[in-house]
Coordinates of C-alpha atoms in Angstrom, one line a residue:
M68 CA -38.1 16.0 73.3
K69 CA -36.0 19.1 74.1
E70 CA -32.7 17.3 73.7
S71 CA -33.7 15.8 70.3
R72 CA -34.9 19.1 69.0
E73 CA -31.7 20.8 70.1
L74 CA -29.6 18.2 68.3
L75 CA -31.5 18.8 65.1
E76 CA -30.9 22.6 65.5
Q77 CA -27.2 22.1 66.2
L78 CA -27.0 20.0 63.0
G79 CA -28.7 22.8 61.0
Y80 CA -32.1 21.2 60.5
P81 CA -35.5 22.4 61.5
S82 CA -36.6 21.0 64.9
S83 CA -40.3 21.1 64.1
D84 CA -42.7 21.5 61.3
F85 CA -43.2 25.1 60.1
Q86 CA -46.8 25.8 61.0
E87 CA -46.2 29.5 60.4
L88 CA -45.5 28.8 56.7
P89 CA -42.7 31.3 56.0
T90 CA -42.2 32.7 52.6
S91 CA -39.3 31.1 50.8
A92 CA -36.6 33.4 49.6
K93 CA -34.9 30.7 47.6
R94 CA -35.2 30.9 43.8
F95 CA -34.3 29.1 40.6
P96 CA -31.0 30.4 39.0
D97 CA -33.0 32.9 36.9
G98 CA -34.8 34.3 39.9
A99 CA -38.1 32.4 39.3
Q100 CA -40.2 30.9 42.0
Y101 CA -42.0 28.2 40.0
R102 CA -41.9 26.1 36.9
V103 CA -44.5 23.7 35.5
E104 CA -44.1 20.0 34.7
I105 CA -46.3 17.6 32.7
P106 CA -45.4 14.0 33.7
S107 CA -46.1 10.6 31.9
V108 CA -45.5 11.8 28.4
E109 CA -44.9 8.4 27.0
G110 CA -43.0 8.6 23.7
P111 CA -42.7 10.9 20.7
E112 CA -46.4 10.8 19.6
A113 CA -47.6 11.6 23.1
L114 CA -45.1 14.4 23.2
K115 CA -46.3 15.8 19.9
A116 CA -49.8 15.8 21.2
T117 CA -48.7 17.5 24.4
L118 CA -46.9 20.3 22.5
E119 CA -49.9 20.8 20.2
E120 CA -52.2 21.2 23.3
I121 CA -49.7 23.5 25.0
D122 CA -49.7 25.7 21.9
R123 CA -53.5 25.6 21.6
L124 CA -54.0 26.8 25.2
G125 CA -51.1 29.2 25.1
L126 CA -49.2 27.8 28.1
T127 CA -45.6 27.8 29.2
I128 CA -44.6 24.3 30.3
H129 CA -41.0 24.0 31.4
R130 CA -40.5 20.2 31.8
V131 CA -42.0 17.0 30.4
S132 CA -41.2 13.7 32.0
Q133 CA -41.8 10.1 31.1
G134 CA -42.1 7.0 33.2
S135 CA -41.5 4.0 31.0
G136 CA -37.8 4.8 30.7
I137 CA -34.8 5.2 28.5
M138 CA -34.5 1.4 28.1
L139 CA -37.9 1.1 26.3
Q140 CA -37.2 3.9 23.8
T141 CA -35.3 3.3 20.5
D142 CA -32.4 5.6 19.7
E143 CA -34.6 7.3 17.1
E144 CA -37.4 7.9 19.5
I145 CA -35.1 9.4 22.1
K146 CA -33.5 11.7 19.5
E147 CA -36.9 12.8 18.3
M148 CA -38.1 13.6 21.8
C149 CA -34.8 15.5 22.4
E150 CA -35.3 17.5 19.2
L151 CA -38.9 18.4 19.9
T152 CA -38.1 19.7 23.4
A153 CA -34.7 21.3 22.5
E154 CA -36.2 23.6 19.9
R155 CA -38.5 25.0 22.5
G156 CA -36.0 25.2 25.4
M157 CA -38.0 22.7 27.4
E158 CA -36.5 20.1 29.8
L159 CA -37.0 16.5 29.0
S160 CA -36.6 13.9 31.8
L161 CA -36.8 10.1 31.1
F162 CA -36.9 7.4 33.7
V163 CA -34.0 5.1 34.2
G164 CA -34.7 1.4 33.6
P165 CA -34.8 -1.4 34.4
R166 CA -35.8 -1.3 38.0
G167 CA -37.2 -3.6 40.7
T168 CA -40.7 -4.0 39.4
W169 CA -39.4 -5.1 36.0
D170 CA -36.9 -7.6 37.5
I171 CA -37.5 -11.3 38.4
S172 CA -37.9 -10.7 42.1
A173 CA -41.3 -11.1 43.6
A174 CA -40.6 -8.8 46.6
P175 CA -41.7 -5.5 45.0
F176 CA -45.1 -6.9 44.3
T177 CA -45.8 -8.0 47.9
S178 CA -47.4 -5.8 50.5
G179 CA -44.3 -5.7 52.6
G180 CA -41.9 -5.2 49.7
K181 CA -43.5 -2.3 47.8
S182 CA -41.1 0.2 49.3
Q183 CA -38.3 -1.4 47.3
A184 CA -40.3 -1.3 44.0
L185 CA -38.1 1.0 42.0
R186 CA -34.8 0.3 43.6
H187 CA -32.1 -1.6 41.6
E188 CA -31.6 -5.1 42.9
G189 CA -28.0 -6.2 42.8
A190 CA -24.9 -4.8 41.2
D191 CA -25.9 -5.8 37.6
Q192 CA -29.0 -3.7 37.8
L193 CA -26.9 -0.7 38.8
V194 CA -24.7 -1.3 35.8
Y195 CA -27.7 -1.5 33.5
A196 CA -29.0 1.7 35.0
M197 CA -25.7 3.5 34.5
E198 CA -25.6 2.3 30.9
D199 CA -29.1 3.7 30.4
L200 CA -28.0 7.1 31.7
K201 CA -24.9 7.1 29.4
R202 CA -26.9 6.0 26.4
G203 CA -29.5 8.8 27.0
A204 CA -26.8 11.4 27.4
E205 CA -25.0 10.3 24.2
L206 CA -28.3 10.8 22.3
G207 CA -28.6 14.4 23.7
L208 CA -30.7 13.8 26.8
R209 CA -29.9 16.1 29.7
G210 CA -32.3 14.9 32.4
A211 CA -33.4 11.6 33.9
L212 CA -35.5 10.3 36.8
V213 CA -33.9 8.0 39.4
A214 CA -35.5 6.2 42.4
D215 CA -32.6 4.4 44.0
E216 CA -30.2 6.0 46.5
G217 CA -27.2 4.0 45.2
L218 CA -27.8 5.1 41.6
L219 CA -28.3 8.6 42.8
L220 CA -24.8 8.6 44.4
L221 CA -23.4 7.0 41.3
T222 CA -24.7 9.9 39.1
K223 CA -22.7 12.3 41.2
E224 CA -19.6 10.2 40.7
M225 CA -20.3 9.7 37.0
K226 CA -20.4 13.5 36.5
K227 CA -17.0 13.8 38.3
K228 CA -15.5 11.1 35.9
G229 CA -17.0 12.7 32.8
Q230 CA -19.3 9.8 32.2
L231 CA -22.3 12.1 32.5
P232 CA -22.4 15.8 31.5
E233 CA -22.1 18.3 34.4
D234 CA -25.4 19.9 33.3
F235 CA -27.3 16.6 33.4
V236 CA -30.3 17.2 35.7
V237 CA -30.9 14.2 38.0
K238 CA -34.6 14.3 39.1
V239 CA -35.5 12.1 42.0
S240 CA -38.8 10.3 41.6
V241 CA -41.7 10.6 44.1
Q242 CA -41.2 6.8 44.6
M243 CA -37.9 7.4 46.5
G244 CA -40.2 8.3 49.4
S245 CA -37.9 10.4 51.6
A246 CA -40.3 12.6 53.6
N247 CA -38.5 14.7 56.2
P248 CA -35.8 17.5 56.2
V249 CA -32.9 15.2 57.1
S250 CA -33.6 12.4 54.6
V251 CA -34.3 14.9 51.7
K252 CA -31.2 16.8 52.6
L253 CA -29.3 13.5 52.3
M254 CA -30.7 13.1 48.8
Q255 CA -29.5 16.6 47.9
D256 CA -26.0 15.8 49.3
I257 CA -25.6 12.5 47.3
G258 CA -26.6 14.0 43.9
A259 CA -30.3 15.1 43.6
D260 CA -30.7 18.2 41.4
T261 CA -34.5 18.2 42.0
Y262 CA -36.6 16.2 44.4
N263 CA -40.2 15.0 44.1
V264 CA -41.5 15.0 47.6
P265 CA -44.4 12.7 48.7
S266 CA -47.6 14.1 47.4
A267 CA -49.6 13.9 50.7
L268 CA -47.3 16.0 52.9
P269 CA -49.1 19.1 54.3
L270 CA -47.6 22.5 53.8
A271 CA -46.1 22.7 57.3
K272 CA -44.1 19.5 56.8
L273 CA -43.1 20.6 53.3
A274 CA -42.0 24.0 54.6
A275 CA -39.6 22.3 57.1
I276 CA -38.1 20.4 54.2
R277 CA -37.7 23.6 52.2
Q278 CA -35.7 25.1 55.1
A279 CA -33.2 22.2 54.9
I280 CA -32.5 22.1 51.1
D281 CA -31.7 24.5 48.3
I282 CA -32.6 22.3 45.3
P283 CA -36.0 22.7 43.6
I284 CA -38.9 20.7 45.0
D285 CA -41.2 18.8 42.6
L286 CA -44.8 18.4 43.9
Y287 CA -47.8 16.8 42.3
V288 CA -50.8 19.1 42.7
E289 CA -53.0 16.5 41.0
V290 CA -51.9 13.1 42.0
P291 CA -52.4 9.8 40.2
D292 CA -54.6 7.3 42.0
N293 CA -51.8 5.0 43.0
F294 CA -50.2 7.8 45.0
G295 CA -53.4 8.9 46.7
G296 CA -55.5 10.8 44.0
F297 CA -55.2 14.2 45.8
L298 CA -56.3 17.5 44.1
R299 CA -54.4 20.4 45.6
Y300 CA -55.2 23.2 43.1
Y301 CA -56.3 25.8 45.5
E302 CA -53.1 25.3 47.4
I303 CA -50.9 26.1 44.4
P304 CA -50.4 29.8 45.3
E305 CA -49.2 28.9 48.8
I306 CA -47.2 26.0 47.5
I307 CA -45.3 28.5 45.3
R308 CA -44.9 31.1 48.1
V309 CA -43.7 28.6 50.7
L310 CA -41.7 26.1 48.6
A311 CA -40.0 28.1 46.0
P312 CA -38.1 27.1 43.9
V313 CA -40.8 24.5 43.0
Y314 CA -42.0 22.5 40.0
I315 CA -45.8 22.4 40.0
K316 CA -46.6 19.0 38.6
F317 CA -49.9 18.0 36.9
G318 CA -50.6 14.3 37.1
L319 CA -54.0 12.9 36.5
R320 CA -56.6 11.0 38.6
N321 CA -58.8 8.2 37.3
H322 CA -56.7 6.7 34.5
P323 CA -55.2 3.3 33.8
D324 CA -51.6 2.5 34.7
V325 CA -49.8 2.5 31.4
Y326 CA -46.3 1.6 32.6
P327 CA -44.4 0.2 30.8
S328 CA -45.9 1.9 27.9
G329 CA -45.6 1.3 24.1
K330 CA -47.6 1.4 20.9
Q331 CA -50.4 -0.7 22.5
W332 CA -51.2 2.3 24.7
E333 CA -50.5 5.1 22.3
S334 CA -54.1 6.3 21.7
T335 CA -54.7 6.2 25.4
N336 CA -51.5 8.1 26.2
I337 CA -52.4 10.8 23.7
S338 CA -55.8 11.3 25.4
L339 CA -54.2 11.3 28.8
V340 CA -51.5 13.9 28.0
K341 CA -54.1 16.2 26.4
E342 CA -56.1 16.1 29.7
R343 CA -52.9 16.7 31.8
V344 CA -52.2 19.9 29.8
R345 CA -55.8 21.0 30.3
R346 CA -55.4 20.4 34.0
A347 CA -52.2 22.5 33.9
S348 CA -54.2 25.3 32.3
I349 CA -56.6 25.2 35.3
G350 CA -53.7 25.3 37.7
I351 CA -52.0 28.2 35.9
Q352 CA -55.3 30.1 36.0
M353 CA -55.3 29.6 39.8
I354 CA -51.9 31.3 39.9
E355 CA -53.0 34.2 37.7
R356 CA -56.1 34.6 39.9
Y357 CA -54.6 34.3 43.4
Y358 CA -50.9 34.9 43.1
P359 CA -50.4 37.0 39.9
E360 CA -47.1 38.4 41.2
A361 CA -45.5 34.9 41.4
I362 CA -42.5 34.7 39.1
T363 CA -42.0 31.9 36.6
S364 CA -39.2 31.0 34.2
K365 CA -38.9 31.6 30.5
L366 CA -38.3 28.6 28.3
G367 CA -34.6 27.8 28.0
A368 CA -33.8 29.3 31.4
E369 CA -30.7 28.3 33.3
G370 CA -31.0 25.1 35.2
L371 CA -33.4 23.4 32.8
G372 CA -32.2 20.1 31.5
V373 CA -32.8 21.1 27.9
P374 CA -31.6 18.3 25.5
K375 CA -28.6 18.9 23.2
A376 CA -30.3 17.8 20.0
E377 CA -28.2 17.1 16.9
K378 CA -30.6 19.2 14.8
T379 CA -33.7 21.2 15.2
L380 CA -36.8 19.9 13.6
A381 CA -38.1 21.9 10.7
K382 CA -41.2 23.9 11.7

């Protein structure tokens, strides 16, 4: 193994997992170590409920994300979500669609084809995804989730050509699946602004990835059942120390899969987002109890994909 490890080191990568768990000296642009994300905020009504619960509990949440996608939101709904988050200085990240599981191919639904589930099949799907990104940006959106390496590279080229704003935050979905320092560094090189690592990786493996990349890591500390259902709350302080800059992401176990979402799931979605915010309050208390010196960002901080709303909603 010596030759293989030496080659990794010559290329600037870690040659083993970091069992010693070194403290990360890397930071967000404002000097913070961590930010907090609430995922699966499906539409304006769920977002309003999320914000009400955040206010009730007195929390600072930096990013909300949504999985059903730009494609399944009307212009008015996207604008409303942009306005609601822009007035607070929060990042809004909507998924790009359509993707493999919504196409006519059966492969993503087979046991052997699940790894291609959210990739874009064929050139037309890439074009549709590019149009989704451009439409979102025109409506004020400044953040989106992608789960396809080809689209990720195209976002980098679209920024160069002025088809996407330079400050548009490209968040790579957990479903991309890259899980080692070399593959995640490749995602950074081809356009990732933040990267959601696989949820089951232990800290030693995650620490090795942190050594190889500079972009923020996104990590579920409560993981939906279809990604394993792990609860990593007591690890949060060490996750922050070792992986900074990191987004602490509060999913939810034991809930129905609501993708693609819509009005038929609205009451369920509102209930789910309220519980995700409550879970976030538990995680934030863990930080206050065990790592009170950890530095977080203020809302509106540099690097957040805060939408450019046409107007600010009346309070």
